[in-house]
XYZ file of C-alpha atoms in Angstrom:
495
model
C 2.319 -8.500 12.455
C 2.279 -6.371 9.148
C -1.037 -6.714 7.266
C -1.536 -8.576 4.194
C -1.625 -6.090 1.209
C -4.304 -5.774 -0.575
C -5.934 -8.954 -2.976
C -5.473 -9.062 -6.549
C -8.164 -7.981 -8.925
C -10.321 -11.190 -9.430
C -13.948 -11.122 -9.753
C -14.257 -8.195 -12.157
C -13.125 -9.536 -15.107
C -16.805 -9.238 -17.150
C -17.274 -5.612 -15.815
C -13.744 -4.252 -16.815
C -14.536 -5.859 -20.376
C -17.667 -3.635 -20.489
C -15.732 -0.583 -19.370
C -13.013 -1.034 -22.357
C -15.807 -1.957 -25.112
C -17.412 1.263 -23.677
C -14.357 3.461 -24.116
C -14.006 2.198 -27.882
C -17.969 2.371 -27.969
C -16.952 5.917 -27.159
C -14.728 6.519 -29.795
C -17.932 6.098 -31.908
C -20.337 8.340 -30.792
C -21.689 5.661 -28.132
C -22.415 5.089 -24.331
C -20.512 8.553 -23.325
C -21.211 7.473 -19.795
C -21.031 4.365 -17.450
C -22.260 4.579 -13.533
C -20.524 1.684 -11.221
C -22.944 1.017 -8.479
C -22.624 -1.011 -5.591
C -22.462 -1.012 -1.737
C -19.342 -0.385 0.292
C -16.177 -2.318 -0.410
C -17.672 -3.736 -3.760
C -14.654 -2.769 -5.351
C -16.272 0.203 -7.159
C -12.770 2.361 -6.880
C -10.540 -0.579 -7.674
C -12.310 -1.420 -10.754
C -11.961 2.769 -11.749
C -8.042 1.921 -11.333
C -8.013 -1.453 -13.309
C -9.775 0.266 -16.424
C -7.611 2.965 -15.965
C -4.646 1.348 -16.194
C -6.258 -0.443 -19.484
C -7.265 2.594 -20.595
C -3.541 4.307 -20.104
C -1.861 1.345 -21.598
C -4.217 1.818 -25.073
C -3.115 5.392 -25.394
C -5.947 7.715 -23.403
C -5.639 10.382 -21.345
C -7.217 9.549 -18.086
C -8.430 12.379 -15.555
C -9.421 11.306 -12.621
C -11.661 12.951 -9.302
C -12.942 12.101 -6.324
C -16.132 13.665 -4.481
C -15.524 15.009 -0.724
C -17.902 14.169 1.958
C -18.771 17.808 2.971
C -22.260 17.414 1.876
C -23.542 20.341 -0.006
C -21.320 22.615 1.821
C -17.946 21.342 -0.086
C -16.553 23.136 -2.916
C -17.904 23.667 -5.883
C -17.054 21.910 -8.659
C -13.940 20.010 -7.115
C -14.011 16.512 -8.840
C -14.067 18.606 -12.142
C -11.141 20.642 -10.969
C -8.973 17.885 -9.387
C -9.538 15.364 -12.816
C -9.052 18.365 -15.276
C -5.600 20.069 -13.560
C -3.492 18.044 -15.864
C -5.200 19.861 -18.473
C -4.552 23.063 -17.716
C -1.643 23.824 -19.306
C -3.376 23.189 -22.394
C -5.783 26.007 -22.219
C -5.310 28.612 -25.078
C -5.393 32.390 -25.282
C -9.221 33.638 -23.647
C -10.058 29.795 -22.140
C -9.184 31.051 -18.822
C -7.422 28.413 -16.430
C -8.643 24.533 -15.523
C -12.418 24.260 -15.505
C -13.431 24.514 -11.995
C -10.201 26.580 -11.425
C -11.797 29.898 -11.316
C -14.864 31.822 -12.336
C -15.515 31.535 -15.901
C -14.672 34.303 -18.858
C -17.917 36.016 -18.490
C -17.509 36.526 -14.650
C -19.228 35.738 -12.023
C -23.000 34.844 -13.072
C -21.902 33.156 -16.529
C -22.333 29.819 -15.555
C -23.897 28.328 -19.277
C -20.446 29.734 -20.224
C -18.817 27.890 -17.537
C -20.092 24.768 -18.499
C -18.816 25.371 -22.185
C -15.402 25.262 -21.240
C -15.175 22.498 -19.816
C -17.142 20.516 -22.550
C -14.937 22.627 -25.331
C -11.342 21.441 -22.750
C -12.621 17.935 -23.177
C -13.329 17.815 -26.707
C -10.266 19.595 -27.157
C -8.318 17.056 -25.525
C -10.093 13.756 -26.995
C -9.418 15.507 -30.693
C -5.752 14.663 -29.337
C -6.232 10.883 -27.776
C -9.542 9.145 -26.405
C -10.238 10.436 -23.356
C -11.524 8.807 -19.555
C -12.701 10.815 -17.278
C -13.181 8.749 -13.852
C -15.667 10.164 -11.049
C -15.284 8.315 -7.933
C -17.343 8.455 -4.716
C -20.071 10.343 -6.864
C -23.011 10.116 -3.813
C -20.849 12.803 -2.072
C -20.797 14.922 -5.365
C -21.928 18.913 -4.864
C -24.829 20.779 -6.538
C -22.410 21.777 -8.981
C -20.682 18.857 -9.629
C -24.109 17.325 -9.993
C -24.931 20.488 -12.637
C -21.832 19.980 -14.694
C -21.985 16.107 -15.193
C -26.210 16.313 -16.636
C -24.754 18.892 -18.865
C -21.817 17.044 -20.124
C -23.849 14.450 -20.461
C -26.201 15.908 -22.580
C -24.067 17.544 -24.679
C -21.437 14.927 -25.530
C -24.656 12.049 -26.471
C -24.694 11.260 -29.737
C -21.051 12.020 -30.853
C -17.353 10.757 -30.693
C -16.229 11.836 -27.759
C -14.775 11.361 -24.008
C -16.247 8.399 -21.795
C -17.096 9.080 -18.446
C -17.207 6.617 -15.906
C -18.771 7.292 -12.250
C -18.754 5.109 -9.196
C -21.799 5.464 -6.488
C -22.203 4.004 -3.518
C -25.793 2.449 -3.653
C -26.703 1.937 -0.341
C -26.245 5.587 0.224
C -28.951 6.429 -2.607
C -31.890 6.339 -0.167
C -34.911 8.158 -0.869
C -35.168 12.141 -1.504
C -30.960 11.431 -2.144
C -29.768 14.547 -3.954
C -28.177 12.440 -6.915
C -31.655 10.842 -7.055
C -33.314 13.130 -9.870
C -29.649 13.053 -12.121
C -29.232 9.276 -12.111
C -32.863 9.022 -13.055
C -33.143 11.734 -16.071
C -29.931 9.170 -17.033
C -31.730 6.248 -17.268
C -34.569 7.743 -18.635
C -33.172 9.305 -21.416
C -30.020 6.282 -21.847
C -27.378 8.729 -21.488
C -25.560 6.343 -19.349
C -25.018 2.437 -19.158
C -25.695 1.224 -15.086
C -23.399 -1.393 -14.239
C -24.016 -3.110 -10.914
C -21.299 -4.693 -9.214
C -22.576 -8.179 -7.783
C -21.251 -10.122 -4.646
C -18.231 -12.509 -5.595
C -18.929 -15.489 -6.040
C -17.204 -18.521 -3.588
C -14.806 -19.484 -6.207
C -14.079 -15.918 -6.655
C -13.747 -15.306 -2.688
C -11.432 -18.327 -2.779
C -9.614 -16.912 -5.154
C -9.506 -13.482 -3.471
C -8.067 -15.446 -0.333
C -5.548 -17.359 -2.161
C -3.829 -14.327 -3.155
C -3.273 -13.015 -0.240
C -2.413 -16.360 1.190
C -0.039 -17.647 -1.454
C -2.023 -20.638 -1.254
C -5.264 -22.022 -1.442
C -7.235 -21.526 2.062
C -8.251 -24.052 3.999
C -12.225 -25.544 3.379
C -13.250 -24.419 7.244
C -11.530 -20.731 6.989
C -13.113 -20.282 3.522
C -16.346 -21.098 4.286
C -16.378 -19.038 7.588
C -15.156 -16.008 5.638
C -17.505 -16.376 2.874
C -20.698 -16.540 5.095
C -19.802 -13.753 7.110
C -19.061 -11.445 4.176
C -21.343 -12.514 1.689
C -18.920 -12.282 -0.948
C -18.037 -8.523 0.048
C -14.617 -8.159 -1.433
C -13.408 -5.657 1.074
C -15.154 -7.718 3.921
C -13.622 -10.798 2.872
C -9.998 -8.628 3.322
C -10.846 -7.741 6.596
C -12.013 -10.834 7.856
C -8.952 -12.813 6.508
C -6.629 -9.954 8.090
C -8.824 -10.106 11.361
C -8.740 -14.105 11.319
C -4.585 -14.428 10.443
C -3.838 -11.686 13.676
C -5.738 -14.310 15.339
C -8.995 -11.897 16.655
C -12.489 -13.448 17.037
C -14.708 -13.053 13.335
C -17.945 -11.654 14.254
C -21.129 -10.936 11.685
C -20.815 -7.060 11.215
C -17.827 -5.255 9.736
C -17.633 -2.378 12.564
C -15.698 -4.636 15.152
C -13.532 -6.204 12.694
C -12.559 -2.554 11.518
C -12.278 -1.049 15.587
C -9.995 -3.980 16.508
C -8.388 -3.314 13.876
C -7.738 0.053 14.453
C -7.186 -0.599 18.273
C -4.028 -2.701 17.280
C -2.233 -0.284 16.550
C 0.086 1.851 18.364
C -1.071 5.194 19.776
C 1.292 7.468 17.423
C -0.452 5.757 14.367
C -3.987 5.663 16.135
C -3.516 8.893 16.583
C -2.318 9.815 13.118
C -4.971 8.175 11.392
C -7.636 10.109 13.533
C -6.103 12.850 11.987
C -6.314 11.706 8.401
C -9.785 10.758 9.420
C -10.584 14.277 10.051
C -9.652 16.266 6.647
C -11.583 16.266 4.008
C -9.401 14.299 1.404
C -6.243 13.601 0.956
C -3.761 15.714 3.667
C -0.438 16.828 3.028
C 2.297 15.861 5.248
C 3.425 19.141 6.186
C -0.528 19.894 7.479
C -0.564 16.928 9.456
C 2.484 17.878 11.266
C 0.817 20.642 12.562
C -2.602 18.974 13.559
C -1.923 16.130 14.903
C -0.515 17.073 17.854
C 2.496 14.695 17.408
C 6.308 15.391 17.173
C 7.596 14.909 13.581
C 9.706 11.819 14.231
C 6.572 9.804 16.530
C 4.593 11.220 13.627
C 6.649 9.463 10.965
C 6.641 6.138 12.710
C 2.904 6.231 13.254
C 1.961 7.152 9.339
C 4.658 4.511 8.138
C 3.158 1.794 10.836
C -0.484 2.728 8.848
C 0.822 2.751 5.740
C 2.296 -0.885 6.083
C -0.784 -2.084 7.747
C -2.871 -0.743 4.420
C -5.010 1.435 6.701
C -3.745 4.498 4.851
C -2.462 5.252 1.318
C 0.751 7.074 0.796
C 0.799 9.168 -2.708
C 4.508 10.451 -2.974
C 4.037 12.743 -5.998
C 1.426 14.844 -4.182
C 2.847 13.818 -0.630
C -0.573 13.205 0.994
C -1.982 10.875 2.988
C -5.433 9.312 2.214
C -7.510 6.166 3.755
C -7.302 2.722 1.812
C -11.150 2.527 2.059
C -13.549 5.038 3.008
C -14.905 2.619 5.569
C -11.651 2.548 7.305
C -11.925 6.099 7.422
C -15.267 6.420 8.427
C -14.245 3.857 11.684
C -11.464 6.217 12.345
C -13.314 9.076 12.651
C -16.096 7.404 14.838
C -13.618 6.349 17.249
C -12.570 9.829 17.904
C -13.613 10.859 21.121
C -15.654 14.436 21.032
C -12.914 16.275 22.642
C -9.985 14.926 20.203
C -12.739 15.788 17.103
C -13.187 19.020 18.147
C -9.566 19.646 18.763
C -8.621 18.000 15.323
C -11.092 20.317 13.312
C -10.144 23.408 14.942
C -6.566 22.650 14.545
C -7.291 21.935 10.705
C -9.217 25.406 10.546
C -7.076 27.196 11.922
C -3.859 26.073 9.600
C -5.386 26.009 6.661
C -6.526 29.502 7.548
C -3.375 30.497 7.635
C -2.332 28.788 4.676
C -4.498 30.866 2.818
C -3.743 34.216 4.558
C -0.251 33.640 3.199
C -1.103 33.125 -0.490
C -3.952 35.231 -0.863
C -3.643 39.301 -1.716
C -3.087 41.887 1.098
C -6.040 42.523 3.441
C -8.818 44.252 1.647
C -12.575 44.335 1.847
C -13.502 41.458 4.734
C -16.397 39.336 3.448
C -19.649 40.470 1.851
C -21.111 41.584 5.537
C -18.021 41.921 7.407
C -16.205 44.932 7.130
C -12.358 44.231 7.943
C -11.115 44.734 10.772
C -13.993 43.050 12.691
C -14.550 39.805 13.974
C -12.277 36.923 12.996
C -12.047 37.145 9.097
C -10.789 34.508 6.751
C -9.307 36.178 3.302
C -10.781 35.318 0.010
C -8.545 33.566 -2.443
C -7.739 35.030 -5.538
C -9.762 33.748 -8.814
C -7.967 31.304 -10.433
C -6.796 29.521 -7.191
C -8.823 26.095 -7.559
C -6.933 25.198 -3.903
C -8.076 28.148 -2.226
C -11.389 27.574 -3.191
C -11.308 23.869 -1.810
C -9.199 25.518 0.886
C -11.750 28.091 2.048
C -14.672 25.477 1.809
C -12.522 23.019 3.758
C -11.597 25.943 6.359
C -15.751 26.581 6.754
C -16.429 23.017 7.337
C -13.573 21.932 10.309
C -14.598 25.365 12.274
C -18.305 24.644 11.920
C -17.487 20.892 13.140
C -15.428 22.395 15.911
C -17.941 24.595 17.113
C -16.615 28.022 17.242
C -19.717 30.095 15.887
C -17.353 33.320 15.616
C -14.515 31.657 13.322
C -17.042 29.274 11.072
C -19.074 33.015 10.401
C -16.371 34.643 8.658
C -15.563 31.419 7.086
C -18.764 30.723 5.714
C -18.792 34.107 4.288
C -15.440 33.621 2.594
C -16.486 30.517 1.373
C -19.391 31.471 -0.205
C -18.072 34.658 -1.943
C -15.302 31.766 -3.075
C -18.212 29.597 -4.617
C -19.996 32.390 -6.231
C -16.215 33.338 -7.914
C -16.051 29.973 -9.168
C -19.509 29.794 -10.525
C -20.720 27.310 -7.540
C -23.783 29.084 -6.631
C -25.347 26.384 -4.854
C -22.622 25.998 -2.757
C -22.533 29.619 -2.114
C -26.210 29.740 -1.073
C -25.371 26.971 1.448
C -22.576 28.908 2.826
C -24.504 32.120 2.942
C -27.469 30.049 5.204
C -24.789 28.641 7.444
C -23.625 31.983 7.784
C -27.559 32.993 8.995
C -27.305 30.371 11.095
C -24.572 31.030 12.660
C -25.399 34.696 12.979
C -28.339 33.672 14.718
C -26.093 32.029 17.748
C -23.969 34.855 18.623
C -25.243 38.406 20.415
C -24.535 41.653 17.663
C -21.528 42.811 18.862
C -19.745 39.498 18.042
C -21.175 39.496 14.375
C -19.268 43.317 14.062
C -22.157 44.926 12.623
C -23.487 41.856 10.444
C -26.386 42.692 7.972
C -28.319 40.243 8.315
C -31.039 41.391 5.641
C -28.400 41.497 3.361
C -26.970 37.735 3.962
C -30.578 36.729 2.882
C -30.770 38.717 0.381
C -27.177 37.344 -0.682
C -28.436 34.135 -0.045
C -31.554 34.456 -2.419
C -29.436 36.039 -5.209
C -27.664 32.722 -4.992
C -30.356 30.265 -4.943
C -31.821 31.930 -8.147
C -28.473 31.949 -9.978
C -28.576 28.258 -8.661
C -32.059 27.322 -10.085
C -33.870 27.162 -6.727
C -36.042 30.126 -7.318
C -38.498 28.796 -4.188
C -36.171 29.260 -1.519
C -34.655 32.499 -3.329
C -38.370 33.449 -2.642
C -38.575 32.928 1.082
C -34.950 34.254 1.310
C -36.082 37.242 0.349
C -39.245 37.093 2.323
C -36.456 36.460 5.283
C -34.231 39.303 4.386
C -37.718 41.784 4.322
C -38.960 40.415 7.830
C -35.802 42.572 9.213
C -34.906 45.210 6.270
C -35.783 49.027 7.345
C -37.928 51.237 5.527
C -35.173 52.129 2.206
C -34.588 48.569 2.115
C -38.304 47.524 1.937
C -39.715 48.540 -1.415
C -36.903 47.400 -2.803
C -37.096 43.524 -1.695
C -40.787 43.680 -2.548
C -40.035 44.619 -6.027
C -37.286 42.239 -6.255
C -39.712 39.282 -4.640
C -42.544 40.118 -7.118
């Protein structure tokens, strides 16, 4: 039996209000930000797409991105770069390309300047129409991403200008969280409205079910499903889909979301493992060459998802995304180790070559590995905000799958990616990873690796990214090992 779609919007109606009197409030040179909170399947991202369908409909440009979960290892700056693409072809003579697109004007180590044009492309484009900038799934945000939002947040207070609106996940805030310290300077200094999103109500859960049944439910199914989710709207989907395919309701989400899963036929399982695996959104044309399937079992197992709302189909960009990052997260955890390792290698290794056919001929390999040796991954050009995400993405399936060798050249490539694009955080991650990885494999496979220069690679990037205490024992790292003409020269640049 085909799923029910998703419920209508009910529930909300107070906190969309709020989000519309902000975007006039806006206008005014008032509340230039709003954070979402709530847990999982709150209805943080549906509420994004109600007010920006509100939004739309009263004339503003909306941009919209989404955070990756690669923890700090994902690429710099990408919410930025996937919500201000549209823009792009707005920039004038000297602005470069998108924000987040490539490294900024001044090069590489003009990050203040960096940050300027993206404030100066917004403000540009809200001297045109009001403008929304939506920031979904911000807990997963990057160092950058982090960096660029306190900025734009301090620099657009106080004036007409965009309104930025960011969903979190609160549960995933726990202590020593690195969003902690931004979402705190925010509501110390009231550069942002919080807006928690509450448990619905029973009417509302009632309501919920009654559009999905065409009908009002029956008293002994409503009050099951509202005890067992609390008023969760994406629980209360679930549970109704669960209870209609006629499988047993239990008191945790995780079996309702594995049978659910388990229903399905192998091609789909199998496709939405795959799906499970990326980091966003996948093209088609990747996932024909990961999965393992043959294009036409493929097909029937992404359209069988798709009509079960497991997975989202976006034909525009022709990718293939979860409904609910729950869904996904299930998904992935019922991957056995063998198929995730297979999965992420298979996603390294085409996207690898993806980018060795659109980047420039074979140069240089990366900072510490001359070409020619090892298993290099080419840089992309500046400018190329995919191949950025692309190298980052290539870093973090061959460190998932394992292969030391391959995730070493990757993590080099990344990082000389993130430091092109200004992400120097990221880049100091990749160039540890890198150490790390170093550390596993005997010389010969590292073809001559420096490792006193990774660290000292490493610290250059922590300083540029405003850790200057682990720049410090970097380069305490990179003396440890560094000969005699290398020495004096680390102690000068540690004093």
């Amino acid at each position: 039996m085909t799923a029910a779609p998703p419920s209508a919007f009910v529930g909300r109606a107070a906190e969309l209000a709020r989000l519309v009197a902000a975007l006039d409030e806006a206008g005014q040179g008032r509340a230039p930000a709003v954070v979402v909170e709530g847990e999982s399947g709150a209805g943080k991202t549906r509420l994004l797409q109600e007010f920006a369908a509100v939004a739309a409909d009263r004339g503003a440009t909306v941009l919209v991105g989404r955070c990756v979960d690669c923890g700090e290892a994902g690429p710099p700056y990408w919410p930025f770069v996937e919500a201000l693409r549209p823009l792009s072809a707005d920039a004038g003579p000297g602005r470069g390309t998108a924000a987040g697109a490539g490294a900024p004007d001044g090069g590489i180590g003009d990050r203040p300047g960096y940050f300027e044009q993206v404030l100066d492309r917004l403000e540009a484009a809200g001297r045109r129409s009001p403008v929304v900038l939506l920031l979904d799934d911000l807990h997963w945000a990057d160092r950058s991403t982090r960096d660029l939002l306190g900025f734009l947040l301090a620099n657009l207070a106080g004036g007409p200008g965009p309104l930025v609106v960011a969903a979190v996940r609160s549960e995933a805030l726990v202590p020593g969280h690195p969003l902690g310290p931004l979402l705190a300077e925010l509501r110390r200094s009231r550069r942002a409205e919080f807006l928690a999103l509450d448990r619905l109500g029973k009417a509302d859960v009632a309501a919920q079910m009654a559009t999905i049944l065409g009908a009002r439910p029956e008293a002994e199914l409503l009050d099951e499903i509202w005890r067992r989710s609390e008023g969760n709207p994406f629980f209360v989907e679930e549970l109704l889909a669960a209870a209609r395919a006629g499988r047993p309701l239990t008191a945790g989400l995780a079996p309702i979301l594995s049978a659910r899963l388990d229903a399905l036929s192998p091609a789909a399982r199998s496709a939405a493992g795959a799906v499970a695996t990326a980091v966003g959104p996948v093209p088609h044309r990747i996932l024909a060459q990961v999965s393992g399937l043959a294009e036409p079992a493929l097909l029937a197992g992404l359209r069988e998802c798709v009509d079960h709302h497991v997975l989202e189909a976006d034909g525009a960009a022709g990718t293939y995304a979860f409904r609910h990052s729950l869904l996904r997260e299930s998904a992935y955890a019922s991957l056995l180790p063998g198929e995730a390792t297979r999965l992420h290698a298979a996603y390294g290794r085409v996207l690898s070559a993806t980018l060795a056919t659109t980047s420039p001929a074979a140069g240089p390999g990366p900072t510490g590995m001359p070409a020619g040796t090892g298993r290099s991954v080419a840089v992309p050009p500046v400018g190329a905000p995919a191949g950025v995400a692309h190298m980052a993405a290539v870093a973090w399936h061959l460190y998932a799958a394992g292969d030391a060798e391959g995730a070493l050249s990757a993590a080099l490539a990344a990082a000389e990616a993130a430091e092109a694009a200004a992400g120097y955080a990221e880049a100091q991650v990749q160039y540890e990873r890198a150490l790390e990885l170093a550390g596993r494999l005997p010389a010969h496979a590292g073809g001559g690796l420096d490792r006193t220069s990774l660290a000292e690679r490493a610290a250059e990037a922590a300083l540029l990214a405003g850790d200057p205490a682990r720049a410090v024992e970097l380069v305490e790292m990179a003396a440890a090992g560094a000969g005699a003409a290398d020495a004096s020269r680390l102690q000068l640049a540690l004093g």
